């Protein structure tokens, strides 16, 4: 009898430690320990170097009902590279977006994320440096703590477009000191458009069919005189992208260059499929003569970014 009372007391103590004494344990919360990792293109975790904050959304399965959401700050991530949750028994899908700040608009009910500019009806200059993570997990009725790992992936491709000699457009006799490398491109002679590109990313990290034109900001080139450079991010795309790169003269409105991204990539045997972090670099060179303008693609490179080991 004493042994039976001892066992009963031990069971009650364990339940108390679990923080729940109820006839229906479906209403009891279980600790969930979630760890965040991101490997880029390598084998070393570089999450702290890439992600400053996380937006987390927890959905019940199979209903898809949003159970809870929260923002994890940089300070919290520095102290704990992950999240501690308390969930009732059941099945869940957790979706996280790294670095989604003021430049992003998230629709947790529609399961999409886009740039704040696009959501506001404006043409975006690009998207934020977004990282996506998701995991499905089961919280058992045993109330035993659950531990899961969420491995993130990049949601963007880095673009770098260099417009060499374009600051002299319309003034071929201007000397090489016409544009300092530190000058901004707000009064640039041309406008660059990365057009017909996906505007929205869903909660499976897939770009949508909804398209927009990205109008990146031009700055003075740091290494080339009379030239511009644009660094911007767009949602991920594949080799069959329908996006186009166009260049328009600001003085006349004339389109002086317009070509599909996929055709150029195909001609140069460039692929962007199945890579996590990468930078696509395009270099255009403008030549002006008495008979007109010539624009040459002088370099198109895909740089695979590896973390420091």
PDB file of C-alpha atoms in Angstrom:
ATOM      1  CA  UNK A   1       0.000   0.000   0.000  1.00  0.00           C
ATOM      2  CA  UNK A   2       2.827   2.388   0.871  1.00  0.00           C
ATOM      3  CA  UNK A   3       4.463   1.610  -2.462  1.00  0.00           C
ATOM      4  CA  UNK A   4       1.215   2.392  -4.300  1.00  0.00           C
ATOM      5  CA  UNK A   5       0.863   5.741  -2.523  1.00  0.00           C
ATOM      6  CA  UNK A   6       4.485   6.525  -3.358  1.00  0.00           C
ATOM      7  CA  UNK A   7       3.969   5.784  -7.061  1.00  0.00           C
ATOM      8  CA  UNK A   8       0.792   7.875  -7.126  1.00  0.00           C
ATOM      9  CA  UNK A   9       2.568  10.790  -5.507  1.00  0.00           C
ATOM     10  CA  UNK A  10       5.423  10.477  -7.995  1.00  0.00           C
ATOM     11  CA  UNK A  11       3.009  10.580 -10.953  1.00  0.00           C
ATOM     12  CA  UNK A  12       1.260  13.654  -9.539  1.00  0.00           C
ATOM     13  CA  UNK A  13       4.618  15.362  -9.021  1.00  0.00           C
ATOM     14  CA  UNK A  14       5.637  14.701 -12.628  1.00  0.00           C
ATOM     15  CA  UNK A  15       2.379  16.119 -13.928  1.00  0.00           C
ATOM     16  CA  UNK A  16       2.793  19.177 -11.744  1.00  0.00           C
ATOM     17  CA  UNK A  17       6.277  19.723 -13.126  1.00  0.00           C
ATOM     18  CA  UNK A  18       4.764  19.574 -16.599  1.00  0.00           C
ATOM     19  CA  UNK A  19       2.548  22.442 -15.460  1.00  0.00           C
ATOM     20  CA  UNK A  20      -0.818  20.824 -16.190  1.00  0.00           C
ATOM     21  CA  UNK A  21      -3.333  18.906 -14.025  1.00  0.00           C
ATOM     22  CA  UNK A  22      -6.467  18.363 -16.100  1.00  0.00           C
ATOM     23  CA  UNK A  23      -8.747  15.519 -17.066  1.00  0.00           C
ATOM     24  CA  UNK A  24      -8.348  16.472 -20.760  1.00  0.00           C
ATOM     25  CA  UNK A  25      -4.661  16.943 -21.530  1.00  0.00           C
ATOM     26  CA  UNK A  26      -5.532  18.322 -24.978  1.00  0.00           C
ATOM     27  CA  UNK A  27      -5.592  21.695 -23.237  1.00  0.00           C
ATOM     28  CA  UNK A  28      -2.153  21.185 -21.687  1.00  0.00           C
ATOM     29  CA  UNK A  29       0.830  22.999 -23.180  1.00  0.00           C
ATOM     30  CA  UNK A  30       4.084  21.232 -24.013  1.00  0.00           C
ATOM     31  CA  UNK A  31       7.504  22.926 -24.263  1.00  0.00           C
ATOM     32  CA  UNK A  32       8.846  23.087 -27.831  1.00  0.00           C
ATOM     33  CA  UNK A  33      12.546  23.815 -28.374  1.00  0.00           C
ATOM     34  CA  UNK A  34      13.186  25.110 -31.898  1.00  0.00           C
ATOM     35  CA  UNK A  35      16.757  25.592 -33.196  1.00  0.00           C
ATOM     36  CA  UNK A  36      17.606  27.789 -36.220  1.00  0.00           C
ATOM     37  CA  UNK A  37      20.363  26.945 -38.729  1.00  0.00           C
ATOM     38  CA  UNK A  38      21.464  28.353 -42.077  1.00  0.00           C
ATOM     39  CA  UNK A  39      24.335  26.937 -44.137  1.00  0.00           C
ATOM     40  CA  UNK A  40      24.316  29.119 -47.261  1.00  0.00           C
ATOM     41  CA  UNK A  41      26.177  27.126 -49.902  1.00  0.00           C
ATOM     42  CA  UNK A  42      28.478  25.404 -47.403  1.00  0.00           C
ATOM     43  CA  UNK A  43      28.408  23.073 -44.442  1.00  0.00           C
ATOM     44  CA  UNK A  44      29.025  25.615 -41.671  1.00  0.00           C
ATOM     45  CA  UNK A  45      26.148  27.324 -39.870  1.00  0.00           C
ATOM     46  CA  UNK A  46      26.208  31.057 -40.731  1.00  0.00           C
ATOM     47  CA  UNK A  47      22.771  31.978 -39.356  1.00  0.00           C
ATOM     48  CA  UNK A  48      24.124  34.690 -37.001  1.00  0.00           C
ATOM     49  CA  UNK A  49      25.962  36.374 -39.893  1.00  0.00           C
ATOM     50  CA  UNK A  50      22.863  36.513 -42.099  1.00  0.00           C
ATOM     51  CA  UNK A  51      19.745  36.881 -39.952  1.00  0.00           C
ATOM     52  CA  UNK A  52      19.063  39.776 -37.568  1.00  0.00           C
ATOM     53  CA  UNK A  53      15.423  39.089 -36.731  1.00  0.00           C
ATOM     54  CA  UNK A  54      12.721  36.491 -37.333  1.00  0.00           C
ATOM     55  CA  UNK A  55       8.974  36.686 -37.902  1.00  0.00           C
ATOM     56  CA  UNK A  56       7.375  33.419 -36.793  1.00  0.00           C
ATOM     57  CA  UNK A  57       3.926  32.056 -37.638  1.00  0.00           C
ATOM     58  CA  UNK A  58       2.520  28.875 -36.066  1.00  0.00           C
ATOM     59  CA  UNK A  59      -0.336  27.132 -37.892  1.00  0.00           C
ATOM     60  CA  UNK A  60      -2.487  24.264 -36.675  1.00  0.00           C
ATOM     61  CA  UNK A  61      -2.724  21.246 -38.972  1.00  0.00           C
ATOM     62  CA  UNK A  62      -4.702  20.169 -40.860  1.00  0.00           C
ATOM     63  CA  UNK A  63      -6.998  23.204 -40.428  1.00  0.00           C
ATOM     64  CA  UNK A  64      -4.331  25.789 -41.282  1.00  0.00           C
ATOM     65  CA  UNK A  65      -5.589  28.061 -38.495  1.00  0.00           C
ATOM     66  CA  UNK A  66      -3.032  30.619 -37.329  1.00  0.00           C
ATOM     67  CA  UNK A  67      -2.330  29.661 -33.718  1.00  0.00           C
ATOM     68  CA  UNK A  68       0.227  32.308 -32.782  1.00  0.00           C
ATOM     69  CA  UNK A  69       2.817  34.681 -34.197  1.00  0.00           C
ATOM     70  CA  UNK A  70       5.753  36.587 -32.796  1.00  0.00           C
ATOM     71  CA  UNK A  71       8.832  38.594 -33.708  1.00  0.00           C
ATOM     72  CA  UNK A  72      12.208  37.426 -32.421  1.00  0.00           C
ATOM     73  CA  UNK A  73      14.648  40.311 -32.112  1.00  0.00           C
ATOM     74  CA  UNK A  74      18.365  40.404 -32.822  1.00  0.00           C
ATOM     75  CA  UNK A  75      19.061  40.506 -29.103  1.00  0.00           C
ATOM     76  CA  UNK A  76      16.930  37.417 -28.505  1.00  0.00           C
ATOM     77  CA  UNK A  77      18.653  35.572 -31.362  1.00  0.00           C
ATOM     78  CA  UNK A  78      22.057  36.489 -29.940  1.00  0.00           C
ATOM     79  CA  UNK A  79      21.103  34.938 -26.630  1.00  0.00           C
ATOM     80  CA  UNK A  80      19.292  31.947 -28.127  1.00  0.00           C
ATOM     81  CA  UNK A  81      19.561  30.919 -31.802  1.00  0.00           C
ATOM     82  CA  UNK A  82      16.055  29.600 -31.925  1.00  0.00           C
ATOM     83  CA  UNK A  83      12.741  29.870 -30.119  1.00  0.00           C
ATOM     84  CA  UNK A  84      11.020  28.398 -27.063  1.00  0.00           C
ATOM     85  CA  UNK A  85       7.333  27.718 -27.571  1.00  0.00           C
ATOM     86  CA  UNK A  86       4.517  26.162 -25.579  1.00  0.00           C
ATOM     87  CA  UNK A  87       1.951  24.307 -27.691  1.00  0.00           C
ATOM     88  CA  UNK A  88      -1.045  22.088 -27.012  1.00  0.00           C
ATOM     89  CA  UNK A  89      -0.931  18.489 -28.282  1.00  0.00           C
ATOM     90  CA  UNK A  90      -1.480  18.311 -32.032  1.00  0.00           C
ATOM     91  CA  UNK A  91       0.153  18.849 -35.407  1.00  0.00           C
ATOM     92  CA  UNK A  92       1.660  22.184 -36.448  1.00  0.00           C
ATOM     93  CA  UNK A  93       3.460  23.936 -39.268  1.00  0.00           C
ATOM     94  CA  UNK A  94       5.834  26.707 -38.268  1.00  0.00           C
ATOM     95  CA  UNK A  95       6.875  29.266 -40.885  1.00  0.00           C
ATOM     96  CA  UNK A  96       9.626  31.815 -40.278  1.00  0.00           C
ATOM     97  CA  UNK A  97      10.934  34.778 -42.263  1.00  0.00           C
ATOM     98  CA  UNK A  98      14.369  36.111 -41.433  1.00  0.00           C
ATOM     99  CA  UNK A  99      15.045  39.853 -41.843  1.00  0.00           C
ATOM    100  CA  UNK A 100      11.449  40.761 -42.709  1.00  0.00           C
ATOM    101  CA  UNK A 101      11.362  44.378 -41.553  1.00  0.00           C
ATOM    102  CA  UNK A 102       9.714  47.617 -42.637  1.00  0.00           C
ATOM    103  CA  UNK A 103      10.558  46.867 -46.261  1.00  0.00           C
ATOM    104  CA  UNK A 104       8.365  43.748 -46.281  1.00  0.00           C
ATOM    105  CA  UNK A 105       4.614  43.237 -46.116  1.00  0.00           C
ATOM    106  CA  UNK A 106       3.478  39.889 -44.725  1.00  0.00           C
ATOM    107  CA  UNK A 107      -0.014  38.447 -45.165  1.00  0.00           C
ATOM    108  CA  UNK A 108      -0.163  35.542 -42.681  1.00  0.00           C
ATOM    109  CA  UNK A 109      -3.714  34.628 -43.696  1.00  0.00           C
ATOM    110  CA  UNK A 110      -2.945  34.673 -47.405  1.00  0.00           C
ATOM    111  CA  UNK A 111       0.413  33.023 -46.754  1.00  0.00           C
ATOM    112  CA  UNK A 112       2.461  35.526 -48.773  1.00  0.00           C
ATOM    113  CA  UNK A 113       5.222  38.086 -48.372  1.00  0.00           C
ATOM    114  CA  UNK A 114       6.089  40.957 -50.706  1.00  0.00           C
ATOM    115  CA  UNK A 115       7.868  44.298 -50.629  1.00  0.00           C
ATOM    116  CA  UNK A 116       6.130  47.123 -48.788  1.00  0.00           C
ATOM    117  CA  UNK A 117       6.426  49.252 -51.943  1.00  0.00           C
ATOM    118  CA  UNK A 118       4.563  46.698 -54.054  1.00  0.00           C
ATOM    119  CA  UNK A 119       1.916  46.253 -51.351  1.00  0.00           C
ATOM    120  CA  UNK A 120       1.441  50.028 -51.391  1.00  0.00           C
ATOM    121  CA  UNK A 121       0.980  50.134 -55.149  1.00  0.00           C
ATOM    122  CA  UNK A 122       4.439  51.462 -56.025  1.00  0.00           C
ATOM    123  CA  UNK A 123       7.225  49.974 -58.121  1.00  0.00           C
ATOM    124  CA  UNK A 124       9.764  48.408 -55.748  1.00  0.00           C
ATOM    125  CA  UNK A 125      13.505  48.963 -55.861  1.00  0.00           C
ATOM    126  CA  UNK A 126      13.971  45.378 -54.662  1.00  0.00           C
ATOM    127  CA  UNK A 127      13.162  43.128 -51.722  1.00  0.00           C
ATOM    128  CA  UNK A 128      14.786  42.711 -48.335  1.00  0.00           C
ATOM    129  CA  UNK A 129      17.431  40.060 -47.696  1.00  0.00           C
ATOM    130  CA  UNK A 130      14.862  37.430 -46.753  1.00  0.00           C
ATOM    131  CA  UNK A 131      15.520  33.944 -45.409  1.00  0.00           C
ATOM    132  CA  UNK A 132      12.811  31.312 -45.164  1.00  0.00           C
ATOM    133  CA  UNK A 133      12.412  28.432 -42.737  1.00  0.00           C
ATOM    134  CA  UNK A 134       9.614  25.966 -42.093  1.00  0.00           C
ATOM    135  CA  UNK A 135       9.076  22.769 -40.139  1.00  0.00           C
ATOM    136  CA  UNK A 136       6.144  20.458 -39.440  1.00  0.00           C
ATOM    137  CA  UNK A 137       6.018  18.950 -35.982  1.00  0.00           C
ATOM    138  CA  UNK A 138       3.820  16.825 -33.769  1.00  0.00           C
ATOM    139  CA  UNK A 139       3.275  17.665 -30.108  1.00  0.00           C
ATOM    140  CA  UNK A 140       2.393  14.346 -28.426  1.00  0.00           C
ATOM    141  CA  UNK A 141      -0.191  13.800 -25.709  1.00  0.00           C
ATOM    142  CA  UNK A 142       2.574  12.510 -23.465  1.00  0.00           C
ATOM    143  CA  UNK A 143       3.521  16.137 -22.698  1.00  0.00           C
ATOM    144  CA  UNK A 144       7.153  15.258 -23.321  1.00  0.00           C
ATOM    145  CA  UNK A 145       9.210  18.266 -24.508  1.00  0.00           C
ATOM    146  CA  UNK A 146       9.674  18.486 -28.288  1.00  0.00           C
ATOM    147  CA  UNK A 147      12.923  19.525 -29.964  1.00  0.00           C
ATOM    148  CA  UNK A 148      13.121  20.397 -33.673  1.00  0.00           C
ATOM    149  CA  UNK A 149      15.635  22.017 -36.011  1.00  0.00           C
ATOM    150  CA  UNK A 150      14.625  24.526 -38.671  1.00  0.00           C
ATOM    151  CA  UNK A 151      17.080  24.903 -41.563  1.00  0.00           C
ATOM    152  CA  UNK A 152      16.644  28.170 -43.442  1.00  0.00           C
ATOM    153  CA  UNK A 153      17.167  28.896 -47.144  1.00  0.00           C
ATOM    154  CA  UNK A 154      17.626  32.142 -49.062  1.00  0.00           C
ATOM    155  CA  UNK A 155      14.523  33.691 -50.632  1.00  0.00           C
ATOM    156  CA  UNK A 156      16.347  36.086 -52.956  1.00  0.00           C
ATOM    157  CA  UNK A 157      18.968  36.368 -55.672  1.00  0.00           C
ATOM    158  CA  UNK A 158      21.494  39.189 -55.491  1.00  0.00           C
ATOM    159  CA  UNK A 159      21.695  41.294 -58.637  1.00  0.00           C
ATOM    160  CA  UNK A 160      24.505  43.650 -59.614  1.00  0.00           C
ATOM    161  CA  UNK A 161      24.116  45.632 -62.819  1.00  0.00           C
ATOM    162  CA  UNK A 162      26.980  47.870 -63.970  1.00  0.00           C
ATOM    163  CA  UNK A 163      26.386  50.527 -66.613  1.00  0.00           C
ATOM    164  CA  UNK A 164      29.832  51.467 -67.909  1.00  0.00           C
ATOM    165  CA  UNK A 165      30.142  54.812 -69.681  1.00  0.00           C
ATOM    166  CA  UNK A 166      26.441  55.612 -69.384  1.00  0.00           C
ATOM    167  CA  UNK A 167      27.038  58.862 -67.474  1.00  0.00           C
ATOM    168  CA  UNK A 168      28.404  60.312 -70.741  1.00  0.00           C
ATOM    169  CA  UNK A 169      25.213  59.517 -72.652  1.00  0.00           C
ATOM    170  CA  UNK A 170      24.450  62.465 -74.918  1.00  0.00           C
ATOM    171  CA  UNK A 171      27.826  64.046 -74.126  1.00  0.00           C
ATOM    172  CA  UNK A 172      30.476  61.842 -75.737  1.00  0.00           C
ATOM    173  CA  UNK A 173      33.090  64.594 -75.492  1.00  0.00           C
ATOM    174  CA  UNK A 174      32.837  64.852 -71.706  1.00  0.00           C
ATOM    175  CA  UNK A 175      36.046  63.858 -69.935  1.00  0.00           C
ATOM    176  CA  UNK A 176      36.485  60.945 -67.574  1.00  0.00           C
ATOM    177  CA  UNK A 177      36.127  63.159 -64.510  1.00  0.00           C
ATOM    178  CA  UNK A 178      32.470  63.901 -65.310  1.00  0.00           C
ATOM    179  CA  UNK A 179      31.151  61.583 -62.598  1.00  0.00           C
ATOM    180  CA  UNK A 180      32.899  60.912 -59.333  1.00  0.00           C
ATOM    181  CA  UNK A 181      32.648  57.374 -58.056  1.00  0.00           C
ATOM    182  CA  UNK A 182      31.097  58.811 -54.896  1.00  0.00           C
ATOM    183  CA  UNK A 183      28.311  60.686 -56.690  1.00  0.00           C
ATOM    184  CA  UNK A 184      24.779  59.334 -56.327  1.00  0.00           C
ATOM    185  CA  UNK A 185      22.806  58.377 -59.390  1.00  0.00           C
ATOM    186  CA  UNK A 186      19.654  60.399 -58.616  1.00  0.00           C
ATOM    187  CA  UNK A 187      20.309  62.533 -61.736  1.00  0.00           C
ATOM    188  CA  UNK A 188      21.403  59.601 -63.838  1.00  0.00           C
ATOM    189  CA  UNK A 189      21.164  59.801 -67.611  1.00  0.00           C
ATOM    190  CA  UNK A 190      19.310  56.482 -67.737  1.00  0.00           C
ATOM    191  CA  UNK A 191      16.847  54.401 -65.743  1.00  0.00           C
ATOM    192  CA  UNK A 192      17.277  50.658 -65.204  1.00  0.00           C
ATOM    193  CA  UNK A 193      14.298  48.307 -64.980  1.00  0.00           C
ATOM    194  CA  UNK A 194      14.283  44.652 -63.972  1.00  0.00           C
ATOM    195  CA  UNK A 195      10.853  43.985 -65.388  1.00  0.00           C
ATOM    196  CA  UNK A 196       8.170  41.299 -65.330  1.00  0.00           C
ATOM    197  CA  UNK A 197       9.613  39.610 -62.265  1.00  0.00           C
ATOM    198  CA  UNK A 198       7.747  37.825 -59.478  1.00  0.00           C
ATOM    199  CA  UNK A 199       6.410  40.260 -56.897  1.00  0.00           C
ATOM    200  CA  UNK A 200       5.231  37.861 -54.187  1.00  0.00           C
ATOM    201  CA  UNK A 201       6.694  34.848 -52.373  1.00  0.00           C
ATOM    202  CA  UNK A 202       4.412  32.259 -50.788  1.00  0.00           C
ATOM    203  CA  UNK A 203       4.856  30.476 -47.466  1.00  0.00           C
ATOM    204  CA  UNK A 204       6.643  27.591 -49.185  1.00  0.00           C
ATOM    205  CA  UNK A 205       9.325  29.995 -50.504  1.00  0.00           C
ATOM    206  CA  UNK A 206       7.942  29.811 -54.047  1.00  0.00           C
ATOM    207  CA  UNK A 207       7.785  32.995 -56.169  1.00  0.00           C
ATOM    208  CA  UNK A 208       4.276  33.663 -57.434  1.00  0.00           C
ATOM    209  CA  UNK A 209       3.023  34.335 -60.956  1.00  0.00           C
ATOM    210  CA  UNK A 210       2.081  37.871 -59.922  1.00  0.00           C
ATOM    211  CA  UNK A 211       4.705  40.088 -61.537  1.00  0.00           C
ATOM    212  CA  UNK A 212       6.001  43.616 -61.099  1.00  0.00           C
ATOM    213  CA  UNK A 213       8.770  45.825 -62.444  1.00  0.00           C
ATOM    214  CA  UNK A 214      11.695  46.468 -60.129  1.00  0.00           C
ATOM    215  CA  UNK A 215      13.354  49.863 -60.517  1.00  0.00           C
ATOM    216  CA  UNK A 216      16.671  49.665 -58.646  1.00  0.00           C
ATOM    217  CA  UNK A 217      18.531  52.782 -57.537  1.00  0.00           C
ATOM    218  CA  UNK A 218      21.572  53.756 -59.597  1.00  0.00           C
ATOM    219  CA  UNK A 219      24.685  55.012 -57.825  1.00  0.00           C
ATOM    220  CA  UNK A 220      28.018  56.241 -59.051  1.00  0.00           C
ATOM    221  CA  UNK A 221      30.315  53.312 -59.800  1.00  0.00           C
ATOM    222  CA  UNK A 222      33.090  53.062 -57.157  1.00  0.00           C
ATOM    223  CA  UNK A 223      35.698  51.758 -59.614  1.00  0.00           C
ATOM    224  CA  UNK A 224      34.684  52.948 -63.087  1.00  0.00           C
ATOM    225  CA  UNK A 225      34.540  56.582 -64.237  1.00  0.00           C
ATOM    226  CA  UNK A 226      31.365  57.910 -65.873  1.00  0.00           C
ATOM    227  CA  UNK A 227      29.523  54.768 -64.845  1.00  0.00           C
ATOM    228  CA  UNK A 228      26.666  53.613 -62.662  1.00  0.00           C
ATOM    229  CA  UNK A 229      26.042  50.548 -60.527  1.00  0.00           C
ATOM    230  CA  UNK A 230      22.887  49.027 -59.059  1.00  0.00           C
ATOM    231  CA  UNK A 231      22.901  46.406 -56.289  1.00  0.00           C
ATOM    232  CA  UNK A 232      19.489  44.971 -55.484  1.00  0.00           C
ATOM    233  CA  UNK A 233      17.655  41.788 -54.508  1.00  0.00           C
ATOM    234  CA  UNK A 234      14.773  40.061 -56.263  1.00  0.00           C
ATOM    235  CA  UNK A 235      12.751  36.926 -55.440  1.00  0.00           C
ATOM    236  CA  UNK A 236      14.377  33.717 -56.583  1.00  0.00           C
ATOM    237  CA  UNK A 237      14.033  32.757 -60.228  1.00  0.00           C
ATOM    238  CA  UNK A 238      15.073  29.876 -62.454  1.00  0.00           C
ATOM    239  CA  UNK A 239      16.658  29.592 -65.878  1.00  0.00           C
ATOM    240  CA  UNK A 240      13.266  29.980 -67.579  1.00  0.00           C
ATOM    241  CA  UNK A 241      12.455  33.314 -65.955  1.00  0.00           C
ATOM    242  CA  UNK A 242      10.294  35.690 -67.977  1.00  0.00           C
ATOM    243  CA  UNK A 243      12.000  38.755 -66.473  1.00  0.00           C
ATOM    244  CA  UNK A 244      13.596  41.375 -68.706  1.00  0.00           C
ATOM    245  CA  UNK A 245      16.369  43.929 -68.280  1.00  0.00           C
ATOM    246  CA  UNK A 246      15.756  47.279 -69.924  1.00  0.00           C
ATOM    247  CA  UNK A 247      17.564  50.612 -70.001  1.00  0.00           C
ATOM    248  CA  UNK A 248      15.734  53.856 -70.834  1.00  0.00           C
ATOM    249  CA  UNK A 249      17.166  57.290 -71.606  1.00  0.00           C
ATOM    250  CA  UNK A 250      15.899  59.815 -69.091  1.00  0.00           C
ATOM    251  CA  UNK A 251      16.157  62.747 -71.530  1.00  0.00           C
ATOM    252  CA  UNK A 252      14.065  61.252 -74.328  1.00  0.00           C
ATOM    253  CA  UNK A 253      12.284  58.281 -72.761  1.00  0.00           C
ATOM    254  CA  UNK A 254      13.731  56.028 -75.452  1.00  0.00           C
ATOM    255  CA  UNK A 255      14.375  52.392 -74.584  1.00  0.00           C
ATOM    256  CA  UNK A 256      17.943  51.755 -75.700  1.00  0.00           C
ATOM    257  CA  UNK A 257      18.238  48.213 -74.360  1.00  0.00           C
ATOM    258  CA  UNK A 258      15.672  45.489 -73.670  1.00  0.00           C
ATOM    259  CA  UNK A 259      16.340  41.764 -73.531  1.00  0.00           C
ATOM    260  CA  UNK A 260      14.937  38.741 -71.662  1.00  0.00           C
ATOM    261  CA  UNK A 261      17.037  37.439 -68.826  1.00  0.00           C
ATOM    262  CA  UNK A 262      16.501  33.819 -69.841  1.00  0.00           C
ATOM    263  CA  UNK A 263      17.753  34.327 -73.398  1.00  0.00           C
ATOM    264  CA  UNK A 264      20.995  35.947 -72.255  1.00  0.00           C
ATOM    265  CA  UNK A 265      21.554  33.252 -69.629  1.00  0.00           C
ATOM    266  CA  UNK A 266      20.903  30.530 -72.184  1.00  0.00           C
ATOM    267  CA  UNK A 267      23.308  32.063 -74.696  1.00  0.00           C
ATOM    268  CA  UNK A 268      26.059  32.285 -72.087  1.00  0.00           C
ATOM    269  CA  UNK A 269      25.297  28.885 -70.512  1.00  0.00           C
ATOM    270  CA  UNK A 270      24.521  30.470 -67.132  1.00  0.00           C
ATOM    271  CA  UNK A 271      22.364  28.648 -64.596  1.00  0.00           C
ATOM    272  CA  UNK A 272      20.800  29.850 -61.362  1.00  0.00           C
ATOM    273  CA  UNK A 273      19.005  26.625 -60.505  1.00  0.00           C
ATOM    274  CA  UNK A 274      19.669  24.652 -57.331  1.00  0.00           C
ATOM    275  CA  UNK A 275      21.926  27.194 -55.637  1.00  0.00           C
ATOM    276  CA  UNK A 276      21.245  28.894 -52.337  1.00  0.00           C
ATOM    277  CA  UNK A 277      23.259  32.124 -52.183  1.00  0.00           C
ATOM    278  CA  UNK A 278      24.428  33.696 -55.411  1.00  0.00           C
ATOM    279  CA  UNK A 279      25.092  36.991 -57.132  1.00  0.00           C
ATOM    280  CA  UNK A 280      24.302  37.548 -60.806  1.00  0.00           C
ATOM    281  CA  UNK A 281      26.532  40.290 -62.215  1.00  0.00           C
ATOM    282  CA  UNK A 282      25.831  42.026 -65.529  1.00  0.00           C
ATOM    283  CA  UNK A 283      28.171  44.608 -67.083  1.00  0.00           C
ATOM    284  CA  UNK A 284      26.891  46.790 -69.932  1.00  0.00           C
ATOM    285  CA  UNK A 285      29.289  49.073 -71.815  1.00  0.00           C
ATOM    286  CA  UNK A 286      28.023  52.052 -73.810  1.00  0.00           C
ATOM    287  CA  UNK A 287      29.874  53.240 -76.918  1.00  0.00           C
ATOM    288  CA  UNK A 288      28.786  56.447 -78.651  1.00  0.00           C
ATOM    289  CA  UNK A 289      29.657  57.314 -82.234  1.00  0.00           C
ATOM    290  CA  UNK A 290      28.368  59.777 -84.811  1.00  0.00           C
ATOM    291  CA  UNK A 291      26.109  57.062 -86.184  1.00  0.00           C
ATOM    292  CA  UNK A 292      24.520  56.054 -82.912  1.00  0.00           C
ATOM    293  CA  UNK A 293      24.852  54.023 -79.738  1.00  0.00           C
ATOM    294  CA  UNK A 294      26.244  50.541 -79.149  1.00  0.00           C
ATOM    295  CA  UNK A 295      25.581  48.625 -75.948  1.00  0.00           C
ATOM    296  CA  UNK A 296      27.601  45.490 -75.314  1.00  0.00           C
ATOM    297  CA  UNK A 297      27.259  42.945 -72.532  1.00  0.00           C
ATOM    298  CA  UNK A 298      30.890  42.757 -71.484  1.00  0.00           C
ATOM    299  CA  UNK A 299      30.482  40.329 -68.645  1.00  0.00           C
ATOM    300  CA  UNK A 300      27.793  38.151 -67.124  1.00  0.00           C
ATOM    301  CA  UNK A 301      28.850  36.143 -64.117  1.00  0.00           C
ATOM    302  CA  UNK A 302      27.116  34.073 -61.500  1.00  0.00           C
ATOM    303  CA  UNK A 303      29.057  34.195 -58.257  1.00  0.00           C
ATOM    304  CA  UNK A 304      28.444  31.429 -55.747  1.00  0.00           C
ATOM    305  CA  UNK A 305      28.859  32.882 -52.261  1.00  0.00           C
ATOM    306  CA  UNK A 306      30.535  30.552 -49.804  1.00  0.00           C
ATOM    307  CA  UNK A 307      30.739  31.254 -46.069  1.00  0.00           C
ATOM    308  CA  UNK A 308      34.097  31.825 -44.434  1.00  0.00           C
ATOM    309  CA  UNK A 309      35.343  28.584 -42.905  1.00  0.00           C
TER     310      UNK A 309
END
